[in-house]
Coordinates of N, CA, C and O in Angstrom, one line a residue:
M1 N 67.3 31.7 158.8 CA 68.8 32.4 158.9 C 69.3 32.9 157.5 O 69.2 32.0 156.5
I2 N 69.8 34.0 157.4 CA 70.5 34.3 156.0 C 71.6 33.8 155.8 O 72.5 33.7 156.9
S3 N 72.0 33.5 154.6 CA 73.5 33.2 154.4 C 74.5 34.1 154.2 O 74.1 35.3 154.3
K4 N 75.8 33.7 154.3 CA 76.7 34.8 154.1 C 76.7 35.4 152.8 O 77.0 36.6 152.6
K5 N 76.3 34.7 151.9 CA 76.0 35.4 150.5 C 75.0 36.7 150.6 O 75.4 37.8 150.1
T6 N 74.0 36.6 151.5 CA 73.1 37.6 151.5 C 73.7 38.7 152.6 O 73.4 39.9 152.3
K7 N 74.5 38.2 153.4 CA 75.2 39.3 154.2 C 76.2 40.1 153.4 O 76.3 41.3 153.5
Y8 N 76.9 39.5 152.6 CA 77.9 40.2 151.7 C 77.1 41.0 150.7 O 77.3 42.2 150.4
A9 N 75.8 40.7 150.3 CA 75.1 41.6 149.4 C 74.6 42.8 150.1 O 74.8 43.9 149.5
F10 N 74.3 42.7 151.4 CA 73.8 43.9 152.1 C 75.1 44.8 152.3 O 74.9 46.0 152.2
L11 N 76.2 44.3 152.6 CA 77.4 45.0 152.8 C 77.7 45.8 151.5 O 78.1 47.0 151.4
A12 N 77.6 44.9 150.3 CA 77.8 45.7 148.9 C 76.7 46.7 148.7 O 77.1 47.8 148.2
L13 N 75.6 46.4 149.0 CA 74.5 47.5 148.8 C 74.6 48.7 149.5 O 74.4 49.8 149.1
I14 N 75.1 48.6 150.8 CA 75.3 49.8 151.8 C 76.5 50.6 151.2 O 76.4 51.8 151.1
N15 N 77.4 49.9 150.8 CA 78.5 50.6 150.1 C 78.2 51.4 148.7 O 78.4 52.5 148.7
L16 N 77.4 50.8 148.0 CA 76.9 51.4 146.7 C 76.0 52.5 147.0 O 76.1 53.6 146.3
A17 N 75.3 52.4 148.0 CA 74.4 53.5 148.5 C 75.1 54.7 149.0 O 74.6 55.8 148.7
S18 N 76.4 54.5 149.3 CA 77.2 55.6 149.8 C 77.8 56.3 148.7 O 78.6 57.4 149.1
Q19 N 77.9 55.9 147.6 CA 78.5 56.3 146.4 C 77.8 57.7 146.1 O 76.6 57.7 145.9
P20 N 78.8 58.7 145.8 CA 78.1 60.0 145.5 C 77.4 60.0 144.0 O 78.0 59.3 143.2
N21 N 76.1 60.5 144.1 CA 75.4 60.5 142.9 C 75.3 59.3 142.1 O 75.2 59.0 140.9
G22 N 75.2 58.2 142.8 CA 75.1 56.8 142.2 C 76.2 56.5 141.4 O 76.1 55.6 140.5
Q23 N 77.5 57.0 141.7 CA 78.6 56.6 140.8 C 78.8 55.1 140.9 O 78.9 54.5 141.9
P24 N 79.1 54.6 139.7 CA 79.4 53.1 139.6 C 80.8 52.8 140.3 O 81.6 53.7 140.4
I25 N 80.8 51.5 140.8 CA 82.1 51.1 141.6 C 82.4 49.8 140.9 O 81.6 48.9 140.8
L26 N 83.8 49.6 140.6 CA 84.3 48.2 140.1 C 84.1 47.2 141.2 O 84.3 47.4 142.3
I27 N 83.8 46.0 140.7 CA 83.8 44.8 141.5 C 85.0 44.8 142.4 O 85.1 44.4 143.6
A28 N 86.2 44.9 141.8 CA 87.4 44.8 142.5 C 87.5 45.7 143.7 O 88.0 45.3 144.7
D29 N 87.2 46.8 143.6 CA 87.2 47.7 144.6 C 86.2 47.6 145.6 O 86.5 47.6 146.7
L30 N 85.0 47.3 145.2 CA 83.9 46.8 146.3 C 84.4 45.5 147.0 O 84.2 45.6 148.2
A31 N 85.0 44.6 146.4 CA 85.4 43.4 147.1 C 86.5 43.7 148.0 O 86.5 43.3 149.2
Q32 N 87.4 44.7 147.6 CA 88.4 45.1 148.6 C 87.9 45.9 149.7 O 88.3 45.5 151.0
D33 N 87.1 46.9 149.4 CA 86.5 47.7 150.4 C 85.7 47.0 151.5 O 85.8 47.1 152.7
E34 N 84.9 45.8 151.1 CA 84.1 45.0 152.0 C 84.7 43.7 152.4 O 84.0 43.1 153.2
N35 N 85.9 43.5 151.9 CA 86.7 42.3 152.3 C 85.7 41.0 152.0 O 85.5 40.1 152.7
I36 N 85.3 41.0 150.7 CA 84.4 40.0 150.0 C 85.2 39.3 149.0 O 85.8 40.0 148.1
P37 N 85.3 38.0 148.9 CA 85.9 37.2 147.7 C 85.5 37.8 146.5 O 84.1 37.7 146.3
K38 N 86.3 38.2 145.5 CA 85.7 38.7 144.2 C 85.0 37.9 143.4 O 83.8 38.3 143.0
K39 N 85.3 36.6 143.1 CA 84.4 35.8 142.4 C 83.1 35.5 143.0 O 82.1 35.6 142.3
F40 N 83.1 35.4 144.4 CA 81.7 35.4 145.0 C 80.8 36.6 144.9 O 79.7 36.6 144.6
L41 N 81.6 37.7 145.1 CA 80.9 39.0 144.9 C 80.4 39.2 143.4 O 79.2 39.6 143.3
E42 N 81.0 38.7 142.5 CA 80.7 38.8 141.1 C 79.2 38.1 141.0 O 78.3 38.6 140.3
F43 N 79.2 36.8 141.4 CA 78.0 36.1 141.4 C 76.9 36.8 142.3 O 75.6 37.0 141.7
I44 N 77.1 37.3 143.3 CA 76.1 38.1 144.1 C 75.5 39.3 143.4 O 74.3 39.6 143.2
L45 N 76.4 40.1 142.7 CA 76.2 41.4 142.1 C 75.3 40.9 140.8 O 74.3 41.7 140.4
L46 N 75.6 39.9 140.1 CA 75.0 39.5 138.9 C 73.6 39.1 139.3 O 72.5 39.4 138.6
S47 N 73.4 38.4 140.4 CA 72.0 38.0 140.7 C 71.1 39.3 141.2 O 70.1 39.2 140.8
L48 N 71.8 40.2 141.9 CA 71.1 41.4 142.2 C 70.7 42.3 140.8 O 69.8 42.9 141.0
R49 N 71.6 42.2 139.9 CA 71.2 43.0 138.7 C 70.3 42.3 138.0 O 69.2 42.9 137.6
K50 N 70.1 40.9 137.9 CA 69.0 40.3 137.3 C 67.8 40.5 138.0 O 66.8 40.6 137.3
G51 N 67.8 40.6 139.3 CA 66.6 40.9 140.2 C 66.2 42.4 140.1 O 65.3 42.6 140.9
G52 N 66.8 43.2 139.3 CA 66.3 44.6 139.2 C 66.8 45.5 140.4 O 66.5 46.6 140.4
I53 N 67.7 45.1 141.2 CA 68.2 45.9 142.3 C 69.5 46.7 141.8 O 69.7 47.9 142.3
L54 N 70.3 46.2 141.1 CA 71.4 46.9 140.4 C 71.4 47.1 138.9 O 70.8 46.3 138.3
Q55 N 72.2 47.9 138.6 CA 72.5 48.2 137.2 C 74.1 48.2 137.0 O 74.9 48.4 138.0
S56 N 74.5 47.9 136.0 CA 75.9 48.0 135.5 C 76.3 48.8 134.3 O 75.3 48.9 133.5
R57 N 77.5 49.3 134.3 CA 78.1 50.1 133.2 C 79.2 49.3 132.8 O 80.1 49.2 133.6
I58 N 79.4 49.2 131.5 CA 80.7 48.6 131.1 C 81.8 49.8 130.6 O 81.2 50.8 130.0
G59 N 83.0 49.6 130.6 CA 83.9 50.4 130.1 C 84.5 51.4 131.1 O 84.3 51.2 132.3
K60 N 85.3 52.3 130.6 CA 85.8 53.2 131.6 C 84.6 54.1 132.3 O 83.6 54.5 131.7
G61 N 84.9 54.1 133.4 CA 83.9 54.8 134.4 C 82.8 53.9 134.8 O 81.6 54.1 135.2
G62 N 82.9 52.4 134.4 CA 81.9 51.6 134.6 C 81.9 50.8 135.9 O 82.7 51.3 136.8
G63 N 81.0 50.0 136.1 CA 80.9 49.3 137.4 C 79.5 48.9 137.8 O 78.5 49.2 136.9
Y64 N 79.1 48.7 139.1 CA 77.8 48.5 139.6 C 77.3 49.7 140.3 O 78.0 50.4 140.9
Y65 N 76.0 50.0 140.1 CA 75.5 51.0 140.9 C 73.9 50.5 141.3 O 73.4 49.6 140.5
L66 N 73.4 51.2 142.2 CA 71.9 51.0 142.6 C 71.0 51.4 141.4 O 71.2 52.4 140.8
A67 N 70.0 50.5 141.1 CA 69.0 50.7 140.1 C 67.8 51.4 140.8 O 67.1 52.2 139.9
L68 N 67.6 51.5 141.9 CA 66.8 52.2 142.6 C 67.3 53.0 143.9 O 68.4 52.5 144.4
P69 N 66.6 53.9 144.4 CA 66.9 54.6 145.5 C 66.9 53.6 146.8 O 66.2 52.6 146.8
P70 N 67.8 53.7 147.7 CA 67.9 52.9 148.8 C 66.4 52.8 149.5 O 66.2 51.6 150.1
N71 N 65.7 53.9 149.6 CA 64.3 53.7 150.2 C 63.4 52.9 149.4 O 62.2 52.6 149.9
K72 N 63.6 52.6 148.2 CA 62.8 51.6 147.4 C 63.4 50.3 147.2 O 62.8 49.4 146.6
I73 N 64.4 49.8 147.8 CA 64.9 48.6 147.8 C 64.6 47.9 149.2 O 65.1 48.1 150.2
S74 N 63.6 46.8 149.1 CA 63.2 46.3 150.3 C 64.2 45.2 150.7 O 64.7 44.4 149.9
I75 N 64.2 44.8 152.0 CA 65.1 43.9 152.5 C 64.6 42.5 152.1 O 65.2 41.6 151.7
G76 N 63.1 42.4 152.0 CA 62.6 41.1 151.5 C 62.9 40.8 150.1 O 63.1 39.7 149.8
A77 N 62.9 41.9 149.3 CA 63.3 41.5 147.9 C 64.6 41.1 147.7 O 65.0 40.1 147.0
V78 N 65.6 41.6 148.5 CA 67.0 41.1 148.4 C 67.2 39.8 148.8 O 67.8 38.9 148.1
I79 N 66.5 39.6 149.9 CA 66.7 38.1 150.5 C 66.0 37.2 149.6 O 66.5 36.2 149.3
R80 N 64.7 37.4 148.9 CA 64.1 36.4 148.0 C 65.1 36.3 146.7 O 65.1 35.2 146.2
I81 N 65.8 37.3 146.2 CA 66.6 37.2 145.1 C 67.6 36.2 145.4 O 68.1 35.2 144.5
L82 N 68.3 36.2 146.8 CA 69.5 35.4 146.8 C 69.1 34.2 147.7 O 69.8 33.3 147.5
E83 N 68.1 34.1 148.4 CA 67.8 32.9 149.3 C 66.7 32.2 148.7 O 66.3 31.0 149.0
G84 N 65.9 32.8 147.7 CA 64.7 32.1 147.4 C 63.5 32.7 148.3 O 63.6 33.5 149.0
D85 N 62.3 31.7 148.3 CA 61.3 32.0 149.0 C 61.6 32.0 150.4 O 62.3 31.4 151.1
L86 N 60.6 32.7 151.1 CA 60.9 33.0 152.6 C 60.2 31.9 153.5 O 60.3 31.9 154.7
A87 N 59.4 31.1 152.8 CA 58.6 30.1 153.5 C 59.4 29.4 154.6 O 60.3 28.6 154.0
P88 N 58.7 29.1 155.9 CA 59.5 28.3 156.8 C 59.2 26.7 156.5 O 59.9 26.0 157.2
V89 N 58.2 26.4 155.7 CA 58.2 25.0 155.5 C 57.7 24.9 154.0 O 57.1 25.9 153.4
P90 N 58.0 23.9 153.3 CA 57.9 23.8 151.8 C 56.4 23.9 151.3 O 56.4 24.4 150.3
C91 N 55.4 23.4 152.1 CA 54.3 23.4 151.6 C 53.6 24.9 151.6 O 52.4 25.0 151.1
L92 N 54.3 25.8 152.0 CA 53.9 27.3 152.0 C 54.6 28.0 150.8 O 54.4 29.2 150.5
S93 N 55.6 27.4 150.4 CA 56.4 28.0 149.4 C 55.5 28.4 147.9 O 55.0 27.4 147.6
K94 N 55.8 29.6 147.5 CA 55.2 29.9 146.2 C 55.9 29.5 145.1 O 55.5 29.2 143.9
T95 N 57.3 29.5 145.3 CA 58.3 29.2 144.2 C 58.8 27.8 144.2 O 59.2 27.1 143.1
N96 N 58.7 27.0 145.2 CA 59.5 25.9 145.5 C 58.5 24.9 146.2 O 58.8 24.1 147.2
Y97 N 57.1 24.9 146.0 CA 56.2 24.2 146.7 C 56.5 22.7 146.6 O 56.9 22.0 145.6
A98 N 56.4 22.1 147.9 CA 56.4 20.7 148.0 C 55.6 20.2 149.1 O 55.6 20.9 150.2
R99 N 54.8 19.2 148.9 CA 53.9 18.7 150.0 C 54.7 18.0 151.1 O 55.9 17.3 150.8
C100 N 54.6 18.2 152.3 CA 55.3 17.7 153.4 C 55.0 16.3 153.5 O 53.8 15.8 153.5
E101 N 56.1 15.4 153.6 CA 55.9 13.8 153.7 C 55.0 13.5 154.8 O 54.2 12.5 154.5
E102 N 55.1 13.9 155.9 CA 54.4 13.6 157.0 C 53.0 14.2 157.3 O 52.2 13.8 158.0
C103 N 52.6 15.0 156.3 CA 51.3 15.7 156.4 C 50.1 14.8 155.8 O 50.3 14.4 154.7
R104 N 49.1 14.7 156.5 CA 48.0 14.1 155.9 C 46.9 14.8 155.3 O 46.4 14.4 154.3
D105 N 46.7 16.0 155.8 CA 45.8 17.1 155.3 C 46.3 18.5 155.4 O 46.3 19.0 156.6
E106 N 46.8 19.1 154.4 CA 47.3 20.4 154.5 C 46.3 21.3 155.1 O 46.6 22.4 155.7
A107 N 45.1 21.3 154.9 CA 44.2 22.2 155.1 C 43.9 22.3 156.6 O 43.5 23.2 157.2
T108 N 44.1 21.2 157.3 CA 43.9 21.0 158.7 C 45.2 20.9 159.4 O 45.3 20.8 160.7
C109 N 46.4 20.9 159.0 CA 47.7 20.7 159.5 C 48.0 21.8 160.2 O 48.2 23.0 160.0
G110 N 48.0 21.6 161.8 CA 48.4 22.8 162.6 C 49.8 23.5 162.4 O 49.9 24.6 162.5
I111 N 50.7 22.6 162.0 CA 52.1 23.2 161.8 C 52.0 24.1 160.6 O 52.5 25.3 160.6
R112 N 51.2 23.7 159.6 CA 51.2 24.5 158.4 C 50.4 25.8 158.6 O 50.8 26.9 158.3
L113 N 49.3 25.8 159.5 CA 48.5 27.0 159.9 C 49.2 27.8 160.4 O 49.1 29.0 160.3
V114 N 50.0 27.5 161.6 CA 50.8 28.3 162.4 C 51.9 29.1 161.6 O 52.2 30.1 161.8
M115 N 52.8 28.0 160.7 CA 53.8 28.6 160.0 C 53.4 29.5 158.9 O 54.0 30.4 158.5
A116 N 52.1 29.5 158.5 CA 51.4 30.5 157.6 C 51.5 31.8 158.1 O 51.7 32.9 157.6
D117 N 51.1 31.8 159.4 CA 51.1 33.1 160.4 C 52.5 33.9 160.3 O 52.8 34.8 160.2
V118 N 53.5 32.9 160.7 CA 54.8 33.2 160.7 C 55.3 33.7 159.5 O 55.9 34.7 159.4
N119 N 55.0 33.2 158.4 CA 55.3 33.4 156.9 C 55.0 34.8 156.7 O 55.5 35.6 156.0
K120 N 53.7 35.1 156.9 CA 52.9 36.3 156.6 C 53.6 37.5 157.5 O 53.8 38.5 156.8
T121 N 53.8 37.3 158.7 CA 54.5 38.2 159.5 C 55.9 38.5 159.0 O 56.3 39.7 158.9
L122 N 56.7 37.6 158.8 CA 58.0 37.7 158.4 C 58.1 38.5 157.2 O 58.8 39.4 156.9
S123 N 57.3 38.0 156.1 CA 57.3 38.6 154.8 C 56.8 40.2 154.9 O 57.5 41.1 154.2
S124 N 55.8 40.3 155.9 CA 55.4 41.8 156.0 C 56.4 42.7 156.7 O 56.8 43.8 156.1
V125 N 57.2 42.1 157.6 CA 58.3 42.9 158.1 C 59.4 43.1 157.1 O 59.9 44.4 157.1
L126 N 59.8 42.2 156.4 CA 61.2 42.2 155.6 C 60.6 43.0 154.3 O 61.4 43.9 153.8
D127 N 59.4 43.0 153.9 CA 59.1 44.0 152.9 C 58.9 45.4 153.2 O 58.8 46.2 152.4
S128 N 58.6 45.5 154.5 CA 58.4 47.1 154.9 C 59.6 47.7 155.2 O 59.7 48.8 155.3
L129 N 60.8 47.0 155.5 CA 62.1 47.6 155.7 C 62.9 47.7 154.4 O 62.7 46.9 153.6
T130 N 63.6 48.8 154.3 CA 64.4 49.1 153.2 C 65.9 49.2 153.5 O 66.4 49.1 154.6
L131 N 66.6 49.3 152.4 CA 68.1 49.5 152.6 C 68.4 50.8 153.2 O 69.3 50.9 154.0
A132 N 67.5 51.8 152.9 CA 67.6 53.1 153.7 C 67.4 52.9 155.3 O 68.1 53.5 156.0
D133 N 66.4 52.0 155.6 CA 66.2 51.7 157.1 C 67.4 51.1 157.6 O 67.9 51.5 158.8
M134 N 68.0 50.2 156.8 CA 69.3 49.5 157.4 C 70.5 50.6 157.5 O 71.0 50.6 158.6
I135 N 70.7 51.2 156.7 CA 71.7 52.3 156.7 C 71.5 53.3 157.9 O 72.4 53.5 158.7
E136 N 70.2 53.7 158.0 CA 69.7 54.7 159.2 C 70.0 54.2 160.5 O 70.5 54.8 161.3
R137 N 69.5 52.9 160.6 CA 69.7 52.2 161.9 C 71.1 52.1 162.3 O 71.4 52.3 163.5
S138 N 72.0 51.7 161.4 CA 73.4 51.6 161.7 C 74.0 52.9 162.1 O 74.6 53.1 163.1
K139 N 73.6 54.0 161.3 CA 74.0 55.3 161.7 C 73.7 55.8 163.1 O 74.5 56.5 163.8
N140 N 72.4 55.5 163.4 CA 71.9 55.9 164.7 C 72.6 55.1 165.9 O 73.0 55.7 166.8
E141 N 72.9 53.7 165.5 CA 73.6 53.0 166.6 C 75.1 53.7 166.8 O 75.7 53.8 167.8
I142 N 75.7 54.0 165.7 CA 77.0 54.6 165.8 C 77.0 56.0 166.4 O 77.8 56.1 167.4
S143 N 76.0 56.8 166.1 CA 75.8 58.0 167.0 C 75.6 57.7 168.5 O 76.2 58.5 169.2
K144 N 74.7 56.8 168.8 CA 74.7 56.5 170.0 C 75.9 56.2 171.0 O 76.1 56.6 172.1
R145 N 76.5 55.3 170.2 CA 77.8 54.6 170.9 C 78.8 55.8 170.9 O 79.6 55.8 172.0
K146 N 78.8 56.7 170.1 CA 79.7 57.9 170.0 C 79.4 58.8 171.3 O 80.2 59.2 172.0
N147 N 78.1 59.1 171.3 CA 77.6 59.9 172.5 C 77.9 59.3 174.0 O 78.3 59.9 174.8
V148 N 77.8 57.9 173.9 CA 78.1 57.3 175.3 C 79.5 57.4 175.6 O 80.2 57.5 176.6
M149 N 80.7 57.3 174.3 CA 81.9 57.4 174.6 C 82.5 58.8 175.0 O 83.1 58.8 175.8
D150 N 81.7 59.7 174.4 CA 81.9 61.2 174.7 C 81.4 61.4 176.1 O 82.2 62.1 176.8
F151 N 80.4 60.8 176.5 CA 80.0 61.1 177.8 C 80.9 60.4 178.9 O 81.1 61.2 180.1
S152 N 81.5 59.4 178.6 CA 82.2 58.6 179.6 C 83.7 59.2 179.6 O 84.5 58.7 180.5
I153 N 84.1 60.0 178.8 CA 85.4 60.5 178.8 C 85.6 61.6 179.8 O 85.0 62.4 180.1

């Protein structure tokens, strides 16, 4: 499950992707537009900047903007920056490996073997989806709902 921090990050990224010509937006404006606490958003945006997803400009006309086009920002990358490793069990983590206390032999552990498949599939899906996909799917749903509403009137 992703945290509120990651949900807020996606809201901010969608907003930034909608800015004309990658125009920077101030943290205060972004926080107000998306109803995100400003201090929390500052931490999120700083993490995304350090992770290479965002860039920032200081001074007049400054703010945050996307470092990459939306179709080059993978959902998996954003989640890893904010949540850490995606591994469902600690013995599969690449960044925070820990041997499971109850495990006798990692090589034959059924839990680990099955969770390795889950981890590989989850990573594959999240890495293949992009911010552009997220935006497009939302637009498609809005369009579908509008068409249903138009039809029912």
